Short mmCIF file of C-alpha atoms in Angstrom, two decimals:
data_model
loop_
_atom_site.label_atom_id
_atom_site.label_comp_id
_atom_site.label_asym_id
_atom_site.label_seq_id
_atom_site.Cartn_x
_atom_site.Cartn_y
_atom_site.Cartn_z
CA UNK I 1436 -30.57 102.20 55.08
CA UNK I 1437 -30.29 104.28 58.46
CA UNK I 1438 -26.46 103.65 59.75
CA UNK I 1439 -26.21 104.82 63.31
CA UNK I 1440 -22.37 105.58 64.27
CA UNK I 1441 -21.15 106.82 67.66
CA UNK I 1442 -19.60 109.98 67.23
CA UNK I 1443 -17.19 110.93 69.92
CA UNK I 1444 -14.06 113.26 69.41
CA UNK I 1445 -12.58 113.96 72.99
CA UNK I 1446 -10.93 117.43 71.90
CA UNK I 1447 -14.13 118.79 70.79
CA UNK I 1448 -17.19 116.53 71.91
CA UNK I 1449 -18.20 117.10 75.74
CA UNK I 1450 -20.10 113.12 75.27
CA UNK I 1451 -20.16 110.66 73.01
CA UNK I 1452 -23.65 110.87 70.24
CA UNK I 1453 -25.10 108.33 68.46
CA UNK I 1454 -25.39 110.09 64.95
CA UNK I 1455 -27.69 108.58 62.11
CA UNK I 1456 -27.09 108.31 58.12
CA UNK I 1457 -28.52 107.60 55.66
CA UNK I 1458 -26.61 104.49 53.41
CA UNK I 1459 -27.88 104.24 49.75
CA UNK I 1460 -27.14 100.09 49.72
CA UNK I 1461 -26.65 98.44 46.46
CA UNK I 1462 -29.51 96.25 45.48
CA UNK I 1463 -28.52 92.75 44.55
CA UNK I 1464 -25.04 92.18 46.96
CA UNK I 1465 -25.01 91.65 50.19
CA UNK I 1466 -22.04 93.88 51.65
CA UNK I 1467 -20.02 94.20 54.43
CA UNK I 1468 -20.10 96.04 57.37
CA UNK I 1469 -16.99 97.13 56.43
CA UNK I 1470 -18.29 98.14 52.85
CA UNK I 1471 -21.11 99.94 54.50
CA UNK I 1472 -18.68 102.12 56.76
CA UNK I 1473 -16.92 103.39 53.50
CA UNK I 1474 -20.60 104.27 51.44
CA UNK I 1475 -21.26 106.02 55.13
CA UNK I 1476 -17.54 107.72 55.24
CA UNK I 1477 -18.25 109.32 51.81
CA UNK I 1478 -21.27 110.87 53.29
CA UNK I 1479 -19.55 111.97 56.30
CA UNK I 1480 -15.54 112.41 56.02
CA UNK I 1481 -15.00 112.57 59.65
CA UNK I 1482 -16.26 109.06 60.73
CA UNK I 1483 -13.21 107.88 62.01
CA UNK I 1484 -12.46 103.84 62.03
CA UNK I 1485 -9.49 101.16 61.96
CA UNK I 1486 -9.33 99.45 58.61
CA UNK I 1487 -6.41 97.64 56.62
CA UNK I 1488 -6.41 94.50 55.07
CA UNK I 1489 -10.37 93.93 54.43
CA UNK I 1490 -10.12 90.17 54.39
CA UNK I 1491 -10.24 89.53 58.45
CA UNK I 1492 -6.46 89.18 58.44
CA UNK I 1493 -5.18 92.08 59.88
CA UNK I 1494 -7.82 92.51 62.90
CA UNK I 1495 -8.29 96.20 62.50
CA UNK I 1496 -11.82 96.83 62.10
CA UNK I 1497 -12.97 95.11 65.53
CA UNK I 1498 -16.22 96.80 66.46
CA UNK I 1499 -19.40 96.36 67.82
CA UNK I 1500 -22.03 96.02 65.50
CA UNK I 1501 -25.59 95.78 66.28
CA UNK I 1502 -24.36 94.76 70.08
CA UNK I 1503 -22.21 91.96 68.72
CA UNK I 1504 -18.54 92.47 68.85
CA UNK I 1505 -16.98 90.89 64.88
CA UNK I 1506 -14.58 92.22 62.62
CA UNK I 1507 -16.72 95.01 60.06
CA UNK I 1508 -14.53 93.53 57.04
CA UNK I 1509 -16.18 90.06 57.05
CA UNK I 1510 -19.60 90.65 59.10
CA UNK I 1511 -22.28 90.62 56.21
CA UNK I 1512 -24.72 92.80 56.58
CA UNK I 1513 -27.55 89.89 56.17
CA UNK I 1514 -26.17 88.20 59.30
CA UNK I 1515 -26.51 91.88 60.96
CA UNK I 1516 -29.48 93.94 60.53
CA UNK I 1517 -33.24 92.77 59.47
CA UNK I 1518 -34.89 94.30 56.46
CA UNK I 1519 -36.37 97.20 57.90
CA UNK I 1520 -33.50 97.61 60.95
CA UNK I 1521 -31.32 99.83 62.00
CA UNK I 1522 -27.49 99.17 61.93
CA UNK I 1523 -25.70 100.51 64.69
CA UNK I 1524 -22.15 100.74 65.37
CA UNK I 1525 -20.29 101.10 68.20
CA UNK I 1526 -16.50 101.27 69.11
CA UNK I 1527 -15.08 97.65 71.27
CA UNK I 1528 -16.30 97.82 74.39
CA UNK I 1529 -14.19 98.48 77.34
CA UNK I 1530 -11.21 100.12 76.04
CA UNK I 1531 -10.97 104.28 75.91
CA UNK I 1532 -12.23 105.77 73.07
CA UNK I 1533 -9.49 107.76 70.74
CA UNK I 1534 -11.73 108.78 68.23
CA UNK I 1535 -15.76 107.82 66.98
CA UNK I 1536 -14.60 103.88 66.04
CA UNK I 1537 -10.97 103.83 66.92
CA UNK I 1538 -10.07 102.78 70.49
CA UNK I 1539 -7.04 102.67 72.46
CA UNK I 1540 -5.82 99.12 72.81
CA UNK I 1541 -3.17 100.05 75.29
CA UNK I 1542 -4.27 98.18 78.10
CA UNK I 1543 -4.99 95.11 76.13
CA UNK I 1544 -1.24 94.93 74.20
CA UNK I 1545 -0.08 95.61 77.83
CA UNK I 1546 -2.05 92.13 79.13
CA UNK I 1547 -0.98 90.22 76.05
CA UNK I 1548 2.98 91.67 76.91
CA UNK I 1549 2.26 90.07 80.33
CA UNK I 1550 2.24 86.65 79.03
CA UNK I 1551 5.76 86.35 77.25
CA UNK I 1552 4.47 85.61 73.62
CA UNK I 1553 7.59 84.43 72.30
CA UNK I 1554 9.20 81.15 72.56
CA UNK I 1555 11.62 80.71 75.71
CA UNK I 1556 14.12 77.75 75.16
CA UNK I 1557 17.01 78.03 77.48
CA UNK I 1558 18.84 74.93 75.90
CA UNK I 1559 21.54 75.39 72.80
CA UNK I 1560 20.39 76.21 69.81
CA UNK I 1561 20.39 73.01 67.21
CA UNK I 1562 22.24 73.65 63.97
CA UNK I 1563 19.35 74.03 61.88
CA UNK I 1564 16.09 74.38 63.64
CA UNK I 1565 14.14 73.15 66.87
CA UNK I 1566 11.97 70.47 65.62
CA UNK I 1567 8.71 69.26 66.67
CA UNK I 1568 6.66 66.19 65.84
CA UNK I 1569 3.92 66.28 63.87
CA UNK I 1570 1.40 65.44 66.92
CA UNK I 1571 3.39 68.39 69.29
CA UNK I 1572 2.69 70.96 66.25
CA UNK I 1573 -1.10 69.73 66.51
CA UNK I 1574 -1.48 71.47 70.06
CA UNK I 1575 -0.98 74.48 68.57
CA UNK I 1576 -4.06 74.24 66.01
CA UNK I 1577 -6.62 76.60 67.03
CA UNK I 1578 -4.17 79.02 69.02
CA UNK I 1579 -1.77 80.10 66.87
CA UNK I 1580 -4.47 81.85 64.46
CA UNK I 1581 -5.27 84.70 67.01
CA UNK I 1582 -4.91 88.13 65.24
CA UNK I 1583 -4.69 90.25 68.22
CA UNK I 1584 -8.22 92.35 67.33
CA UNK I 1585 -9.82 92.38 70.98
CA UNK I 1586 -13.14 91.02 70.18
CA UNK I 1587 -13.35 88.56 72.24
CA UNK I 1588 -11.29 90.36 75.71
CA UNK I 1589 -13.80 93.40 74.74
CA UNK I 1590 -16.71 91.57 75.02
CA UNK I 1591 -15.08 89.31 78.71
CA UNK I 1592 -17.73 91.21 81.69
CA UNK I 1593 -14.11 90.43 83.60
CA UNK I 1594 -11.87 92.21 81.20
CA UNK I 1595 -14.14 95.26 81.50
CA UNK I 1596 -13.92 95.25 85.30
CA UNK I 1597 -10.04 94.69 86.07
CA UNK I 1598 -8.80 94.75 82.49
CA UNK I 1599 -5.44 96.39 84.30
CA UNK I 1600 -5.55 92.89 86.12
CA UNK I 1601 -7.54 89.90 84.49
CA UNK I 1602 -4.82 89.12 81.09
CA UNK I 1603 -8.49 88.78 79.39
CA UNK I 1604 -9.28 85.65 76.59
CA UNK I 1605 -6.61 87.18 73.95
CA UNK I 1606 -3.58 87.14 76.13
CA UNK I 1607 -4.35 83.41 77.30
CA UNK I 1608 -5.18 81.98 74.64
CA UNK I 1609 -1.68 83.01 73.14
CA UNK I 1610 -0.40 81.99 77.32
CA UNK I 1611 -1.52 78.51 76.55
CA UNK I 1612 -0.01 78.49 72.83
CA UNK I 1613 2.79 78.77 74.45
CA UNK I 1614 2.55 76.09 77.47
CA UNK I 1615 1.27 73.88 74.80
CA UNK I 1616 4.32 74.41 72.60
CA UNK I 1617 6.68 71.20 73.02
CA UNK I 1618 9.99 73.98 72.35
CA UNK I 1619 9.13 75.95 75.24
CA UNK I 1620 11.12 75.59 78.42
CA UNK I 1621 9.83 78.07 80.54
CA UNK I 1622 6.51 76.24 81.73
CA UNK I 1623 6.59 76.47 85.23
CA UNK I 1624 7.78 79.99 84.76
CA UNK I 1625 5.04 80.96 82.84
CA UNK I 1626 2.28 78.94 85.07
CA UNK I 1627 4.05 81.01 88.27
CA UNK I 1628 3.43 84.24 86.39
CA UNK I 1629 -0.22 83.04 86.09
CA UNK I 1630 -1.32 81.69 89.67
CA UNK I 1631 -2.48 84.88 91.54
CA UNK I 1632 -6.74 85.45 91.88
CA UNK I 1633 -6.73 87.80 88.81
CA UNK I 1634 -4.79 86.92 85.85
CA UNK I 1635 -6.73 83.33 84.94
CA UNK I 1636 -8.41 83.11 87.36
CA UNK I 1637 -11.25 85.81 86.68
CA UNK I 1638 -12.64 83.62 83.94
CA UNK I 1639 -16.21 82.78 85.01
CA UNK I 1640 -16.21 80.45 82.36
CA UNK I 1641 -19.21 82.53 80.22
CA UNK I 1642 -17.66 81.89 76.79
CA UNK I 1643 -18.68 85.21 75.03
CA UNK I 1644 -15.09 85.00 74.05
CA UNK I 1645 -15.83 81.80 72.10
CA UNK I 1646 -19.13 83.46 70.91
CA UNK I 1647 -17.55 86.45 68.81
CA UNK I 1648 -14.37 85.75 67.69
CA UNK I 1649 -13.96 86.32 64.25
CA UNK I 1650 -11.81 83.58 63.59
CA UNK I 1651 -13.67 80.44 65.29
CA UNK I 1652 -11.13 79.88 68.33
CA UNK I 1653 -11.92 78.93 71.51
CA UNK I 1654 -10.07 81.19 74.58
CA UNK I 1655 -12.20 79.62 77.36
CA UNK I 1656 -10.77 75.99 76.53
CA UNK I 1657 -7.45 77.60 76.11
CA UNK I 1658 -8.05 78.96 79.89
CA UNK I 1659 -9.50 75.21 81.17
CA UNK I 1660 -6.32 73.87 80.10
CA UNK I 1661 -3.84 76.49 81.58
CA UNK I 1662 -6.50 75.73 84.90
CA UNK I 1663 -5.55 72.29 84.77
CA UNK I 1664 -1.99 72.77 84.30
CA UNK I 1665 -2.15 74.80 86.98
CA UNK I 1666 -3.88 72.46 89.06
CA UNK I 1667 -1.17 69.63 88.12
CA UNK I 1668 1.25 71.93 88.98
CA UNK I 1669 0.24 73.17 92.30
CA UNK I 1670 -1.43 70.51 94.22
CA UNK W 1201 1.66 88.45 88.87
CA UNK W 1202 -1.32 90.26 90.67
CA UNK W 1203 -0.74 90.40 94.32
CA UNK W 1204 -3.70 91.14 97.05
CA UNK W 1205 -3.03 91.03 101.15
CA UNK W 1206 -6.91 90.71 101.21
CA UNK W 1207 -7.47 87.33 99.38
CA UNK W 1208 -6.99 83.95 101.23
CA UNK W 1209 -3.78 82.21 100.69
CA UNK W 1210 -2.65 85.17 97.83
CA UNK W 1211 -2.96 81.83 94.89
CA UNK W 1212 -5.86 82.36 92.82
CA UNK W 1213 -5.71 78.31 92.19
CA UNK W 1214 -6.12 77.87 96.14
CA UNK W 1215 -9.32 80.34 95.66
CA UNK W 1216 -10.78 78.44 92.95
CA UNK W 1217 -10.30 74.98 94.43
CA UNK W 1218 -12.00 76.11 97.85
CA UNK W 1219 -14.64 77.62 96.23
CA UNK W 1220 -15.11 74.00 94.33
CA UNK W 1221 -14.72 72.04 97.43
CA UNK W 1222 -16.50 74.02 99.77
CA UNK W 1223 -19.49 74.47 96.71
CA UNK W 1224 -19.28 70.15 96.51
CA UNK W 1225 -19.77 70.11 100.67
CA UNK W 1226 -22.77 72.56 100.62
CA UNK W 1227 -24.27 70.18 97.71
CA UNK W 1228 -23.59 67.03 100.09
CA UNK W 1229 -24.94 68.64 103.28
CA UNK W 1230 -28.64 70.50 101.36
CA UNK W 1231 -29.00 66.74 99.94
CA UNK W 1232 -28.36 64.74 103.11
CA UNK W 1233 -30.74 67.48 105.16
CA UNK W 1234 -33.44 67.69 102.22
CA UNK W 1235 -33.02 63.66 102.25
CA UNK W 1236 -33.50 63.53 106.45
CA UNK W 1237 -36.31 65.82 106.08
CA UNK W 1238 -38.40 63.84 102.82
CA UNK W 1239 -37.38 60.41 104.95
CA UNK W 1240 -38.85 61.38 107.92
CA UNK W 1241 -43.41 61.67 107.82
CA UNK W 1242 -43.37 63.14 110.96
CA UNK W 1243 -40.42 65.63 111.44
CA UNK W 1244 -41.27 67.10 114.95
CA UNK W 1245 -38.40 69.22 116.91
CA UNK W 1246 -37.82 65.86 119.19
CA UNK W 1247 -36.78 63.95 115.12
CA UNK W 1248 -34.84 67.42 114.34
CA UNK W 1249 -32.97 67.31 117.88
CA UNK W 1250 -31.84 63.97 117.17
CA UNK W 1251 -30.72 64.55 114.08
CA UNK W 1252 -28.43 67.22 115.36
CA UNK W 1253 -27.72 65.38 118.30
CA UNK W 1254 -25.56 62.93 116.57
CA UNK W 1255 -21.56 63.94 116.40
CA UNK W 1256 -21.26 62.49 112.95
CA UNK W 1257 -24.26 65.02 112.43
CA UNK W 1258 -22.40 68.14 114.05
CA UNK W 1259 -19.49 67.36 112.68
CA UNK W 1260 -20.82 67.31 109.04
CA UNK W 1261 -22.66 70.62 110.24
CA UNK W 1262 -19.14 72.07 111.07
CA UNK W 1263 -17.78 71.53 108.59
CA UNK W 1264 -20.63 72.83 106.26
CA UNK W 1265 -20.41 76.05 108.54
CA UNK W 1266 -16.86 76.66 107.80
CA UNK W 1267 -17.04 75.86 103.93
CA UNK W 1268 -20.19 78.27 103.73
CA UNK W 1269 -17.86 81.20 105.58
CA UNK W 1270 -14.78 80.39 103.14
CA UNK W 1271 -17.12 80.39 100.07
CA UNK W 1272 -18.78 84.03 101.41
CA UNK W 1273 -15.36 85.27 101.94
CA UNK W 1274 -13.95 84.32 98.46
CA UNK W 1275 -17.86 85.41 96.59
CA UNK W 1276 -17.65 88.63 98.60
CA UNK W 1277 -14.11 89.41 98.13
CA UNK W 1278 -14.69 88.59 94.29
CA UNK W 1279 -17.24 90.91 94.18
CA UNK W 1280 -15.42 93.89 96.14
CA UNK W 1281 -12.39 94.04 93.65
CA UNK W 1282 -15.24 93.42 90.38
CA UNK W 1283 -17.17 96.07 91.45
CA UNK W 1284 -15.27 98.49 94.13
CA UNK W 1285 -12.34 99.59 92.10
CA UNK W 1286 -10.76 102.40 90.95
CA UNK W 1287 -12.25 102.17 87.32
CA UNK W 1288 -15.93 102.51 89.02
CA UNK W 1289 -14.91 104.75 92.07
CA UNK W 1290 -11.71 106.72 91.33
CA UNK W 1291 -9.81 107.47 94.41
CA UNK W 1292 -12.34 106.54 96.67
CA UNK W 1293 -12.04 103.01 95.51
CA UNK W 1294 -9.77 101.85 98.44
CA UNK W 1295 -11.30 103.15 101.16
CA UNK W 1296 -14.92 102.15 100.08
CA UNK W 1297 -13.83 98.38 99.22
CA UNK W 1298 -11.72 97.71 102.67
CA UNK W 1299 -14.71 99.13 104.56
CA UNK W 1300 -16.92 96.44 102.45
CA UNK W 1301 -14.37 93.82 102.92
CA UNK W 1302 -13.94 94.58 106.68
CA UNK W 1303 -17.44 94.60 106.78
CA UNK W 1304 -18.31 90.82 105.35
CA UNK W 1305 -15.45 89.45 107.53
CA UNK W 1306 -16.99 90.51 110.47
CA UNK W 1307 -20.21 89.08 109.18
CA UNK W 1308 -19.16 86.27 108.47
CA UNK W 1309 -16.88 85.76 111.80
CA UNK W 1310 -19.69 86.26 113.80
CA UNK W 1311 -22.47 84.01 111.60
CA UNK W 1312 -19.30 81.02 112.10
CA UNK W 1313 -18.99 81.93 115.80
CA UNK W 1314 -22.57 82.03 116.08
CA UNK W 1315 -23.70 78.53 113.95
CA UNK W 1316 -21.03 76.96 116.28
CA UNK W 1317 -22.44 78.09 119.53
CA UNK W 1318 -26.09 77.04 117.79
CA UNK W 1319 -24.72 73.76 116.93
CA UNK W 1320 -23.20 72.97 120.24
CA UNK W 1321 -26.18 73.91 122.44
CA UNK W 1322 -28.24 71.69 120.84
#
């Protein structure tokens, strides 16, 4: 199978190339992405990519892969390519690129800093531990899963035009997990932080947030509701 | 916190809600003039006059005007820090998106001023 990387090394490389190889794949499995980067790597030691856990935990491998933006570790290659096709992998778009696969997620830890993602409770501290009921716990479903890997801010049209501005799908979604979190005191701190024309409010509402991430979560509700509490809030 | 001197207002919830509002009064007004229009057989210029002629008419028209200018302002300032920025541009960036900006203001200033002297000479 013909595996087309970008190759890009800024010390050495005056442009990035899109460089083809040739992957022997196994007959009778159907691999990963992930699996196919390591048959290419032992071809070519100096691909360069992210990789750690291999289970879609970690969020390491984020990529783009055949123009869709997924984590390589638990993309199958049958949801991918079509017999006969070309794979063809890309680095996340938007972000700098350090090396070939690896890019620098600076500006998108930076946006997700932004938000506070840590619980603010200004009250005393109970004995034991700040309790919530079992319906208040519930608002965090679908939130708190976020592993950080920038698939869905990388593929935002409005993260790749202010991404020094617009906190991008990541960063709210993890905003709202904490507005929605029945410990958290700072609410009207946070929503303050958030009312200016750039930080929610560049969400056109497209969803190709929703569409690639990895893990089935939903940033462009997340955003609707932080709108609406916003809305509450200010009028 | 983003801050801009060049946005209406400086709340991005103010921009959104205008941009609804005046969106839902542009609706209201291309359905009441599409309905005058299908209603009316014979639409001459003496039916269009007196359609205008009406204050309730003006009014609505007014108002219409100045929601169409705040929705221009808030699509074309949108677009000017999308597009016109430093990412795109480099140091240029500035320069070329206040001379854009200046440059749909004015527009737009003088379509308003213009659709109200229309609309008042009728």
């Amino acid at each position: 199978m013909l595996v087309s990387i970008y190759r890009y090394n800024p010390q050495t490389d005056d442009k990035p190339v899109m460089r083809d190889i040739e992957v022997e794949i196994p007959g009778g499995k159907d691999l990963m992405i992930l699996d196919v980067l390591e048959l290419a790597k032992r071809k070519d030691s100096s691909i360069a990519y992210r990789r750690s856990c291999r289970e879609g935990v970690c969020g390491s491998d984020g990529m783009n892969m055949n123009g869709r933006n997924g984590l390589a570790c638990i993309t199958p290659l049958s949801d991918t390519v079509k017999p006969g096709q070309k794979l063809v992998l890309r680095p996340l778009p938007g972000l700098p690129v350090i090396r070939d696969l690896v890019v620098d997620m600076s500006i998108f830890y930076k946006q997700y800093e932004k938000v506070k993602p840590y619980l603010i409770n200004d009250e005393p501290p109970p004995t034991i531990e700040r309790l919530q009921s079992p319906e208040d716990r519930a608002q965090l479903d679908g939130l708190y899963e976020c592993i950080l890997c920038a698939c869905c801010s990388t593929n935002c049209p409005s993260f790749w035009w202010n991404p020094d501005k617009f906190i991008g799908p990541a960063g709210l979604l993890q905003a709202y997990r904490f507005l929605a979190d029945s410990r958290d005191t700072a609410t009207a701190e946070r929503l303050a932080g958030l009312n200016d024309p750039f930080s929610v409010f560049r969400c056109r509402g497209v969803m190709s947030c929703a569409a690639v991430c990895p893990k089935g979560l939903n940033p462009t509700r997340a955003i609707g509701h932080i709108r609406a509490m916003l809305i509450r809030q200010g009028t | 916190m983003v801050s801009r001197v060049t946005n209406l207002g400086r709340s991005g919830l103010f921009h959104w809600l205008v941009q609804r509002f005046s969106a839902v009064i542009l609706g209201a007004y291309m359905l009441c003039i599409l309905g005058s229009t299908l209603l009316s057989p014979e639409m001459d210029y003496a039916h269009w006059q007196a359609v205008f002629d009406s204050n309730l008419m003006r009014v609505f028209s007014l108002i219409t005007l100045l929601a169409l200018c705040a929705h221009a302002w808030i699509g074309m300032w949108t677009v000017s820090t999308d597009y016109l920025t430093d990412l795109q541009l480099g140091t240029r960036a500035t320069f070329i998106r206040l001379l854009f900006q200046a440059g749909c203001a004015l527009l737009i200033a003088v379509y308003m001023l213009w659709g109200i002297q229309i609309l008042w000479s009728i």
